[in-house]
Every structure is written in structure tokens, then in C-alpha cells.
Amino acid sequence: MNSATMQNNGERKLEDRARMLISCPDRPGIVAAVSQFLHNHGANIVESDQYSMDPEGGLFFIRIVFDLPQFQQQETELKSKFAGVASQFQMKWRLTSAARKKRMAVFVSKEAHCLQELLWQWQAGDLDVEIAMVVSNHAVLQPVVEPFGIPFHHIPVTKETRQEAEQKQIALLQGEVDFVVLARYMQILSADFIQQYPNLIINIHHSFLPAFVGSKPYAQAYERGVKLIGATAHYVTENLDAGPIIEQDVQRVNHRDDVEDLKRIGRHIERVVLARAVNWHIQDRILVHGNKTVVFS
């Protein structure tokens, strides 16, 4: 079998693959009902992961990946029929095609490290996503983006033009993207912006918060002699830097590390943590419950 045939077979297989995410009150029979429904419609479950908060009345979460020949042609009908099962168990659910790439917008300011990690992983095929655009309040990163053939939009933001600039951003995104990634975008989004993309905006920041606020957190951390440096990726809510956490990581540091060392280590952790969170979102591995997430990683 030649490489072209293998690629075509892989694409056909992906076209038949779907992902289902469900959360509902826990009770007996949920897995059986979903599995029976899929079996009755000719689907083959290839992956299943589940979690119960409390078998005695808590919530139940499940992610199922299945193959169904000609899924995309049957998708609308399948969703309509599954609504009955969902109603019976009070489910919140979504069903998506694995072959349908999500469209992502990346917002940046001046720091390149998180943006570069996303671009590199996308170029290597490790992020199965369409990068629809990069939006920035500065033009400094345009030369980084242009070689990738991705549209770059420079929309300056000042105190006086903040609302007007955000309206331009919203107009750019309308109908063009499924979710937004803030790759060290150093502006606060308005409640109006956030409400248009609930649990669809991913942010990254250092993990010193709330201890070291302000513009020089690494200098503050150095003065306090911190022993751990970390980063947090989370969904954006109206509460600043307090949305549902998707992923975190840390690295040990010591007295030999100066402020520049701390910054360098912090940048590395930020880029890895953000890319990991974005990849999990792309793969429909995250369910949000209140201000927490269940991540089937």
C-alpha cells in the first residue's frame, strides 16, 4: 500500500469518527443507554472515559469516541434521535465530527513565545486546527506570522479607543472562528466580548497569582525567593484570571536563578501549558462544570 492510499484511508476513517461529551446527574443506566443507542445506529465505540463526582447523587461525565460509516451524512438525524436519550437522563451534551477542524483566532501583544509554540505545533501537524487569524494590539509580531500564510490584523488599543477596537475585533471574529486563544495578549476583554464566547476563550498566565500582581511578577518572585515557577491555562470569565482551570505545570528553581532565569523558565512552561490546553480543547476533551473542568486527557 503506497503512502497516498494510506493517507486517503486515514482521511476516510477520520470522516467516520465522532466525539460525544456528556454531563448529567449520576444514576444507573447512563452508559448502557448511550452505548445501546450507538450500537443500534451501527456505531463502534473506540474510546470511552468517564468520571462520577459522587455516585450518590452527584454529576456524571463521559467522553465517547466512535466510528460510524458516513457519520457526517447522518449527523443531523443522529443528533435529533439522541435528544430523546438526553432528555431522559437530563443530559448536557454535544456531538462533533473529528474530521471537522475547529477555527481558532490567536490574540497576541508583543511576546512571541506562546504564539510561536502554537504556530510550530500547527505547522508540524500536532494541532489539528485551522488558525483563521492572528489579532494584535501591536504590529511587532507580524513578521513572525506572515511566513505561515495566516492573516494578521493589527488593531491598536488605547484607553480612549478600547471599546471601538474591541468592536473591530468582534466584527473580525464573527462567523469566522470557533474559539479564541490569548497567547500573552496583554489587554482585558470586556464582559460583552466574553459573553459571546462562553468557555471558548483560553488564556495563559504565570501561576504567581494572586500573590504577585502587577507588571513585574518575576522580579517580585525573585525578591521573595520562590522555589517553584508555574503557568496556568484557563477559560476566560468576567472574573479576571479566575476562570475554570484547564492545565497547570511547575518547575523548581533555586537561589542561583536570577530574574532573567525565572523569566526564561516561565516562558517555557507557559508555551507548553498553553499548547496542551489548546490541544485538549481541539480534541473535545474538556467539560466545564461551574468553575472547574473535567479534562479527559
mmCIF file of C-alpha atoms in Angstrom:
data_model
loop_
_atom_site.group_PDB
_atom_site.id
_atom_site.type_symbol
_atom_site.label_atom_id
_atom_site.label_comp_id
_atom_site.label_asym_id
_atom_site.label_seq_id
_atom_site.Cartn_x
_atom_site.Cartn_y
_atom_site.Cartn_z
ATOM 1 C CA MET A 1 0.000 0.000 0.000
ATOM 2 C CA ASN A 2 1.508 3.346 -1.026
ATOM 3 C CA SER A 3 1.537 6.500 1.114
ATOM 4 C CA ALA A 4 -1.244 8.182 -0.891
ATOM 5 C CA THR A 5 -3.555 5.223 -0.333
ATOM 6 C CA MET A 6 -2.732 5.187 3.387
ATOM 7 C CA GLN A 7 -3.456 8.911 3.637
ATOM 8 C CA ASN A 8 -6.793 8.529 1.840
ATOM 9 C CA ASN A 9 -7.748 5.644 4.110
ATOM 10 C CA GLY A 10 -6.815 7.740 7.148
ATOM 11 C CA GLU A 11 -8.913 10.667 5.929
ATOM 12 C CA ARG A 12 -11.911 8.402 5.274
ATOM 13 C CA LYS A 13 -11.560 6.908 8.739
ATOM 14 C CA LEU A 14 -11.453 10.382 10.281
ATOM 15 C CA GLU A 15 -14.582 11.380 8.371
ATOM 16 C CA ASP A 16 -16.395 8.485 10.046
ATOM 17 C CA ARG A 17 -15.179 9.393 13.555
ATOM 18 C CA ALA A 18 -17.173 11.426 16.064
ATOM 19 C CA ARG A 19 -16.835 12.573 19.651
ATOM 20 C CA MET A 20 -19.592 12.813 22.232
ATOM 21 C CA LEU A 21 -19.290 14.726 25.514
ATOM 22 C CA ILE A 22 -21.975 14.320 28.168
ATOM 23 C CA SER A 23 -22.617 15.611 31.677
ATOM 24 C CA CYS A 24 -25.718 14.739 33.686
ATOM 25 C CA PRO A 25 -26.932 13.730 37.157
ATOM 26 C CA ASP A 26 -25.427 10.358 38.032
ATOM 27 C CA ARG A 27 -27.772 7.366 38.057
ATOM 28 C CA PRO A 28 -27.699 3.756 36.873
ATOM 29 C CA GLY A 29 -28.085 3.055 33.168
ATOM 30 C CA ILE A 30 -26.390 6.083 31.582
ATOM 31 C CA VAL A 31 -23.517 4.200 29.940
ATOM 32 C CA ALA A 32 -25.824 1.369 28.894
ATOM 33 C CA ALA A 33 -28.310 3.775 27.283
ATOM 34 C CA VAL A 34 -25.646 5.673 25.324
ATOM 35 C CA SER A 35 -23.855 2.508 24.261
ATOM 36 C CA GLN A 36 -27.098 0.852 23.160
ATOM 37 C CA PHE A 37 -28.087 3.938 21.185
ATOM 38 C CA LEU A 38 -24.770 3.977 19.324
ATOM 39 C CA HIS A 39 -24.906 0.219 18.731
ATOM 40 C CA ASN A 40 -28.433 0.482 17.333
ATOM 41 C CA HIS A 41 -27.222 3.039 14.810
ATOM 42 C CA GLY A 42 -24.240 0.987 13.656
ATOM 43 C CA ALA A 43 -21.525 2.843 15.565
ATOM 44 C CA ASN A 44 -18.398 1.239 17.006
ATOM 45 C CA ILE A 45 -17.032 2.785 20.220
ATOM 46 C CA VAL A 46 -13.250 3.145 20.005
ATOM 47 C CA GLU A 47 -12.622 5.165 23.172
ATOM 48 C CA SER A 48 -14.592 5.800 26.359
ATOM 49 C CA ASP A 49 -13.651 7.701 29.504
ATOM 50 C CA GLN A 50 -15.923 8.570 32.391
ATOM 51 C CA TYR A 51 -15.944 10.201 35.807
ATOM 52 C CA SER A 52 -18.519 10.436 38.578
ATOM 53 C CA MET A 53 -18.328 13.202 41.185
ATOM 54 C CA ASP A 54 -20.477 11.233 43.603
ATOM 55 C CA PRO A 55 -22.374 8.010 42.827
ATOM 56 C CA GLU A 56 -24.950 9.003 45.465
ATOM 57 C CA GLY A 57 -26.418 11.923 43.544
ATOM 58 C CA GLY A 58 -23.517 13.837 42.042
ATOM 59 C CA LEU A 59 -22.771 14.550 38.407
ATOM 60 C CA PHE A 60 -21.559 12.079 35.817
ATOM 61 C CA PHE A 61 -19.226 12.969 32.943
ATOM 62 C CA ILE A 62 -18.339 10.862 29.919
ATOM 63 C CA ARG A 63 -16.413 11.279 26.677
ATOM 64 C CA ILE A 64 -17.007 8.728 23.928
ATOM 65 C CA VAL A 65 -15.226 8.461 20.591
ATOM 66 C CA PHE A 66 -16.898 6.272 17.997
ATOM 67 C CA ASP A 67 -16.727 5.349 14.319
ATOM 68 C CA LEU A 68 -19.861 5.371 12.205
ATOM 69 C CA PRO A 69 -19.750 4.919 8.409
ATOM 70 C CA GLN A 70 -20.857 8.125 6.680
ATOM 71 C CA PHE A 71 -21.258 9.886 10.019
ATOM 72 C CA GLN A 72 -21.308 13.358 8.504
ATOM 73 C CA GLN A 73 -24.272 12.464 6.305
ATOM 74 C CA GLN A 74 -26.131 11.113 9.352
ATOM 75 C CA GLU A 75 -25.029 13.724 11.886
ATOM 76 C CA THR A 76 -28.182 15.860 11.933
ATOM 77 C CA GLU A 77 -30.500 12.853 12.151
ATOM 78 C CA LEU A 78 -28.353 11.246 14.847
ATOM 79 C CA LYS A 79 -28.462 14.394 16.983
ATOM 80 C CA SER A 80 -32.231 14.598 16.605
ATOM 81 C CA LYS A 81 -32.714 10.981 17.674
ATOM 82 C CA PHE A 82 -30.270 11.215 20.597
ATOM 83 C CA ALA A 83 -32.252 14.142 22.024
ATOM 84 C CA GLY A 84 -34.717 11.612 23.441
ATOM 85 C CA VAL A 85 -31.997 9.771 25.372
ATOM 86 C CA ALA A 86 -30.552 13.072 26.539
ATOM 87 C CA SER A 87 -33.924 14.237 27.840
ATOM 88 C CA GLN A 88 -34.454 11.004 29.768
ATOM 89 C CA PHE A 89 -31.192 11.477 31.681
ATOM 90 C CA GLN A 90 -31.196 15.321 31.856
ATOM 91 C CA MET A 91 -28.014 15.455 29.813
ATOM 92 C CA LYS A 92 -25.995 18.411 28.667
ATOM 93 C CA TRP A 93 -24.254 17.062 25.601
ATOM 94 C CA ARG A 94 -22.531 17.787 22.343
ATOM 95 C CA LEU A 95 -21.675 15.648 19.352
ATOM 96 C CA THR A 96 -18.895 16.712 16.971
ATOM 97 C CA SER A 97 -17.134 15.348 13.911
ATOM 98 C CA ALA A 98 -13.448 14.546 14.429
ATOM 99 C CA ALA A 99 -12.809 15.498 10.803
ATOM 100 C CA ARG A 100 -14.261 18.996 11.121
ATOM 101 C CA LYS A 101 -11.405 21.261 12.163
ATOM 102 C CA LYS A 102 -12.160 23.964 14.677
ATOM 103 C CA ARG A 103 -11.280 27.515 13.641
ATOM 104 C CA MET A 104 -9.027 29.382 16.064
ATOM 105 C CA ALA A 105 -8.109 33.042 16.451
ATOM 106 C CA VAL A 106 -4.934 33.883 18.349
ATOM 107 C CA PHE A 107 -4.672 37.213 20.176
ATOM 108 C CA VAL A 108 -1.155 38.476 20.974
ATOM 109 C CA SER A 109 0.652 41.629 22.079
ATOM 110 C CA LYS A 110 4.479 41.784 21.968
ATOM 111 C CA GLU A 111 5.700 38.497 23.483
ATOM 112 C CA ALA A 112 6.224 35.806 20.856
ATOM 113 C CA HIS A 113 6.905 32.583 22.790
ATOM 114 C CA CYS A 114 3.335 31.273 23.170
ATOM 115 C CA LEU A 115 2.372 32.295 19.637
ATOM 116 C CA GLN A 116 5.463 30.602 18.201
ATOM 117 C CA GLU A 117 4.716 27.362 20.029
ATOM 118 C CA LEU A 118 1.199 27.276 18.587
ATOM 119 C CA LEU A 119 2.452 28.059 15.083
ATOM 120 C CA TRP A 120 5.200 25.417 15.246
ATOM 121 C CA GLN A 121 2.859 22.715 16.529
ATOM 122 C CA TRP A 122 0.248 23.664 13.924
ATOM 123 C CA GLN A 123 2.833 23.562 11.146
ATOM 124 C CA ALA A 124 4.060 20.148 12.346
ATOM 125 C CA GLY A 125 0.514 18.785 12.314
ATOM 126 C CA ASP A 126 0.378 18.383 16.097
ATOM 127 C CA LEU A 127 -2.511 20.857 16.438
ATOM 128 C CA ASP A 128 -5.388 19.688 14.257
ATOM 129 C CA VAL A 129 -6.921 23.124 13.899
ATOM 130 C CA GLU A 130 -7.420 25.918 11.403
ATOM 131 C CA ILE A 131 -5.728 29.137 12.520
ATOM 132 C CA ALA A 132 -8.110 31.635 10.970
ATOM 133 C CA MET A 133 -6.237 34.746 12.060
ATOM 134 C CA VAL A 134 -3.832 36.386 14.483
ATOM 135 C CA VAL A 135 -5.029 39.631 16.078
ATOM 136 C CA SER A 136 -2.705 42.010 17.907
ATOM 137 C CA ASN A 137 -2.730 45.429 19.520
ATOM 138 C CA HIS A 138 0.863 45.837 18.243
ATOM 139 C CA ALA A 139 2.443 45.201 14.841
ATOM 140 C CA VAL A 140 5.710 43.800 16.217
ATOM 141 C CA LEU A 141 4.778 40.113 15.695
ATOM 142 C CA GLN A 142 3.512 40.481 12.133
ATOM 143 C CA PRO A 143 6.865 39.255 10.671
ATOM 144 C CA VAL A 144 6.554 36.123 12.840
ATOM 145 C CA VAL A 145 3.105 35.310 11.450
ATOM 146 C CA GLU A 146 3.433 36.221 7.758
ATOM 147 C CA PRO A 147 5.674 33.263 6.729
ATOM 148 C CA PHE A 148 2.901 30.892 7.851
ATOM 149 C CA GLY A 149 0.382 32.465 5.457
ATOM 150 C CA ILE A 150 -2.010 33.325 8.293
ATOM 151 C CA PRO A 151 -3.907 36.660 8.190
ATOM 152 C CA PHE A 152 -2.510 39.167 10.717
ATOM 153 C CA HIS A 153 -4.736 42.002 11.926
ATOM 154 C CA HIS A 154 -3.213 44.955 13.783
ATOM 155 C CA ILE A 155 -5.838 46.736 15.882
ATOM 156 C CA PRO A 156 -4.229 49.295 18.244
ATOM 157 C CA VAL A 157 -5.826 49.641 21.669
ATOM 158 C CA THR A 158 -5.679 52.721 23.877
ATOM 159 C CA LYS A 159 -7.771 53.869 26.826
ATOM 160 C CA GLU A 160 -9.665 56.157 24.520
ATOM 161 C CA THR A 161 -10.220 53.617 21.722
ATOM 162 C CA ARG A 162 -10.680 50.418 23.756
ATOM 163 C CA GLN A 163 -14.382 49.984 23.030
ATOM 164 C CA GLU A 164 -14.034 50.836 19.342
ATOM 165 C CA ALA A 165 -11.065 48.469 18.971
ATOM 166 C CA GLU A 166 -12.970 45.633 20.602
ATOM 167 C CA GLN A 167 -15.912 46.132 18.272
ATOM 168 C CA LYS A 168 -13.497 45.797 15.332
ATOM 169 C CA GLN A 169 -12.151 42.572 16.855
ATOM 170 C CA ILE A 170 -15.635 41.136 17.342
ATOM 171 C CA ALA A 171 -16.542 42.007 13.758
ATOM 172 C CA LEU A 172 -13.418 40.186 12.522
ATOM 173 C CA LEU A 173 -14.266 37.065 14.503
ATOM 174 C CA GLN A 174 -17.969 36.948 13.651
ATOM 175 C CA GLY A 175 -18.717 33.713 11.826
ATOM 176 C CA GLU A 176 -15.011 33.071 11.216
ATOM 177 C CA VAL A 177 -13.800 31.366 14.399
ATOM 178 C CA ASP A 178 -14.996 28.774 16.897
ATOM 179 C CA PHE A 179 -12.737 29.777 19.779
ATOM 180 C CA VAL A 180 -10.088 32.303 20.803
ATOM 181 C CA VAL A 181 -6.649 31.852 22.364
ATOM 182 C CA LEU A 182 -4.992 34.673 24.302
ATOM 183 C CA ALA A 183 -1.300 33.932 23.743
ATOM 184 C CA ARG A 184 0.039 36.584 26.125
ATOM 185 C CA TYR A 185 -2.471 39.195 24.978
ATOM 186 C CA MET A 186 -1.951 41.992 27.476
ATOM 187 C CA GLN A 187 -5.414 43.533 27.371
ATOM 188 C CA ILE A 188 -8.509 42.847 29.456
ATOM 189 C CA LEU A 189 -11.532 41.726 27.444
ATOM 190 C CA SER A 190 -14.899 43.277 28.187
ATOM 191 C CA ALA A 191 -17.846 41.329 29.573
ATOM 192 C CA ASP A 192 -19.599 41.760 26.214
ATOM 193 C CA PHE A 193 -16.733 40.088 24.369
ATOM 194 C CA ILE A 194 -16.506 37.217 26.860
ATOM 195 C CA GLN A 195 -20.257 36.565 26.794
ATOM 196 C CA GLN A 196 -20.090 35.957 23.054
ATOM 197 C CA TYR A 197 -17.589 33.119 23.573
ATOM 198 C CA PRO A 198 -18.535 31.332 26.826
ATOM 199 C CA ASN A 199 -15.848 28.772 27.732
ATOM 200 C CA LEU A 200 -14.367 29.380 24.293
ATOM 201 C CA ILE A 201 -11.558 31.792 25.206
ATOM 202 C CA ILE A 202 -8.352 30.243 26.561
ATOM 203 C CA ASN A 203 -5.817 32.361 28.446
ATOM 204 C CA ILE A 204 -2.325 31.685 29.810
ATOM 205 C CA HIS A 205 -0.523 33.389 32.672
ATOM 206 C CA HIS A 206 2.125 32.729 35.297
ATOM 207 C CA SER A 207 0.998 30.898 38.408
ATOM 208 C CA PHE A 208 2.135 33.507 40.919
ATOM 209 C CA LEU A 209 -1.352 34.973 41.093
ATOM 210 C CA PRO A 210 -2.780 36.210 43.359
ATOM 211 C CA ALA A 211 0.463 36.626 45.317
ATOM 212 C CA PHE A 212 2.460 38.733 42.869
ATOM 213 C CA VAL A 213 0.240 41.089 40.913
ATOM 214 C CA GLY A 214 1.353 43.902 38.656
ATOM 215 C CA SER A 215 3.770 44.347 35.789
ATOM 216 C CA LYS A 216 6.878 42.713 37.296
ATOM 217 C CA PRO A 217 5.803 39.410 38.853
ATOM 218 C CA TYR A 218 9.141 37.668 38.251
ATOM 219 C CA ALA A 219 11.059 40.437 39.996
ATOM 220 C CA GLN A 220 8.658 40.132 42.944
ATOM 221 C CA ALA A 221 9.075 36.356 42.929
ATOM 222 C CA TYR A 222 12.862 36.695 42.895
ATOM 223 C CA GLU A 223 12.763 39.073 45.861
ATOM 224 C CA ARG A 224 10.651 36.553 47.792
ATOM 225 C CA GLY A 225 12.942 33.659 46.879
ATOM 226 C CA VAL A 226 10.286 31.452 45.297
ATOM 227 C CA LYS A 227 11.146 27.791 44.786
ATOM 228 C CA LEU A 228 8.511 26.950 42.178
ATOM 229 C CA ILE A 229 7.622 28.629 38.887
ATOM 230 C CA GLY A 230 4.475 27.668 37.033
ATOM 231 C CA ALA A 231 1.851 28.569 34.466
ATOM 232 C CA THR A 232 -1.925 28.252 34.308
ATOM 233 C CA ALA A 233 -4.153 27.897 31.246
ATOM 234 C CA HIS A 234 -7.834 28.564 31.855
ATOM 235 C CA TYR A 235 -11.075 29.576 30.212
ATOM 236 C CA VAL A 236 -11.764 33.293 30.438
ATOM 237 C CA THR A 237 -14.658 34.554 32.538
ATOM 238 C CA GLU A 238 -15.658 38.027 33.699
ATOM 239 C CA ASN A 239 -13.678 37.382 36.905
ATOM 240 C CA LEU A 240 -10.126 38.288 35.888
ATOM 241 C CA ASP A 241 -7.766 35.280 35.752
ATOM 242 C CA ALA A 242 -10.239 33.218 37.784
ATOM 243 C CA GLY A 243 -11.952 31.089 35.139
ATOM 244 C CA PRO A 244 -12.075 27.264 35.025
ATOM 245 C CA ILE A 245 -8.514 25.911 35.006
ATOM 246 C CA ILE A 246 -7.629 23.583 32.130
ATOM 247 C CA GLU A 247 -3.953 22.837 32.756
ATOM 248 C CA GLN A 248 -1.054 23.827 35.005
ATOM 249 C CA ASP A 249 2.596 22.899 35.333
ATOM 250 C CA VAL A 250 5.554 23.882 37.518
ATOM 251 C CA GLN A 251 9.332 23.709 37.613
ATOM 252 C CA ARG A 252 11.645 24.007 40.607
ATOM 253 C CA VAL A 253 14.043 26.956 40.842
ATOM 254 C CA ASN A 254 16.593 27.942 43.461
ATOM 255 C CA HIS A 255 18.752 30.772 44.788
ATOM 256 C CA ARG A 256 21.113 30.511 41.813
ATOM 257 C CA ASP A 257 18.382 31.608 39.375
ATOM 258 C CA ASP A 258 18.209 35.360 38.792
ATOM 259 C CA VAL A 259 15.215 37.299 37.439
ATOM 260 C CA GLU A 260 16.132 36.582 33.815
ATOM 261 C CA ASP A 261 16.419 32.857 34.582
ATOM 262 C CA LEU A 262 12.977 32.930 36.162
ATOM 263 C CA LYS A 263 11.518 34.666 33.111
ATOM 264 C CA ARG A 264 13.129 32.158 30.738
ATOM 265 C CA ILE A 265 11.831 29.196 32.725
ATOM 266 C CA GLY A 266 8.414 30.820 32.975
ATOM 267 C CA ARG A 267 8.200 31.351 29.220
ATOM 268 C CA HIS A 268 8.982 27.695 28.580
ATOM 269 C CA ILE A 269 6.270 26.493 30.958
ATOM 270 C CA GLU A 270 3.733 28.958 29.557
ATOM 271 C CA ARG A 271 4.217 27.816 25.968
ATOM 272 C CA VAL A 272 3.930 24.122 26.868
ATOM 273 C CA VAL A 273 0.908 24.537 29.138
ATOM 274 C CA LEU A 274 -0.979 26.717 26.651
ATOM 275 C CA ALA A 275 -0.352 24.365 23.712
ATOM 276 C CA ARG A 276 -1.501 21.413 25.809
ATOM 277 C CA ALA A 277 -4.714 23.188 26.844
ATOM 278 C CA VAL A 278 -5.444 24.243 23.268
ATOM 279 C CA ASN A 279 -4.903 20.700 22.018
ATOM 280 C CA TRP A 280 -7.297 19.271 24.608
ATOM 281 C CA HIS A 281 -9.921 21.842 23.607
ATOM 282 C CA ILE A 282 -9.476 20.967 19.933
ATOM 283 C CA GLN A 283 -9.920 17.278 20.718
ATOM 284 C CA ASP A 284 -13.113 17.839 22.752
ATOM 285 C CA ARG A 285 -11.533 16.549 25.943
ATOM 286 C CA ILE A 286 -12.844 19.231 28.309
ATOM 287 C CA LEU A 287 -16.140 19.519 30.136
ATOM 288 C CA VAL A 288 -16.823 22.608 32.257
ATOM 289 C CA HIS A 289 -18.814 22.329 35.472
ATOM 290 C CA GLY A 290 -19.215 25.550 37.412
ATOM 291 C CA ASN A 291 -15.729 26.998 37.808
ATOM 292 C CA LYS A 292 -13.992 23.653 37.356
ATOM 293 C CA THR A 293 -13.124 21.452 34.410
ATOM 294 C CA VAL A 294 -13.114 17.721 33.854
ATOM 295 C CA VAL A 295 -10.286 17.005 31.415
ATOM 296 C CA PHE A 296 -10.200 13.578 29.758
ATOM 297 C CA SER A 297 -6.507 13.756 28.906
#
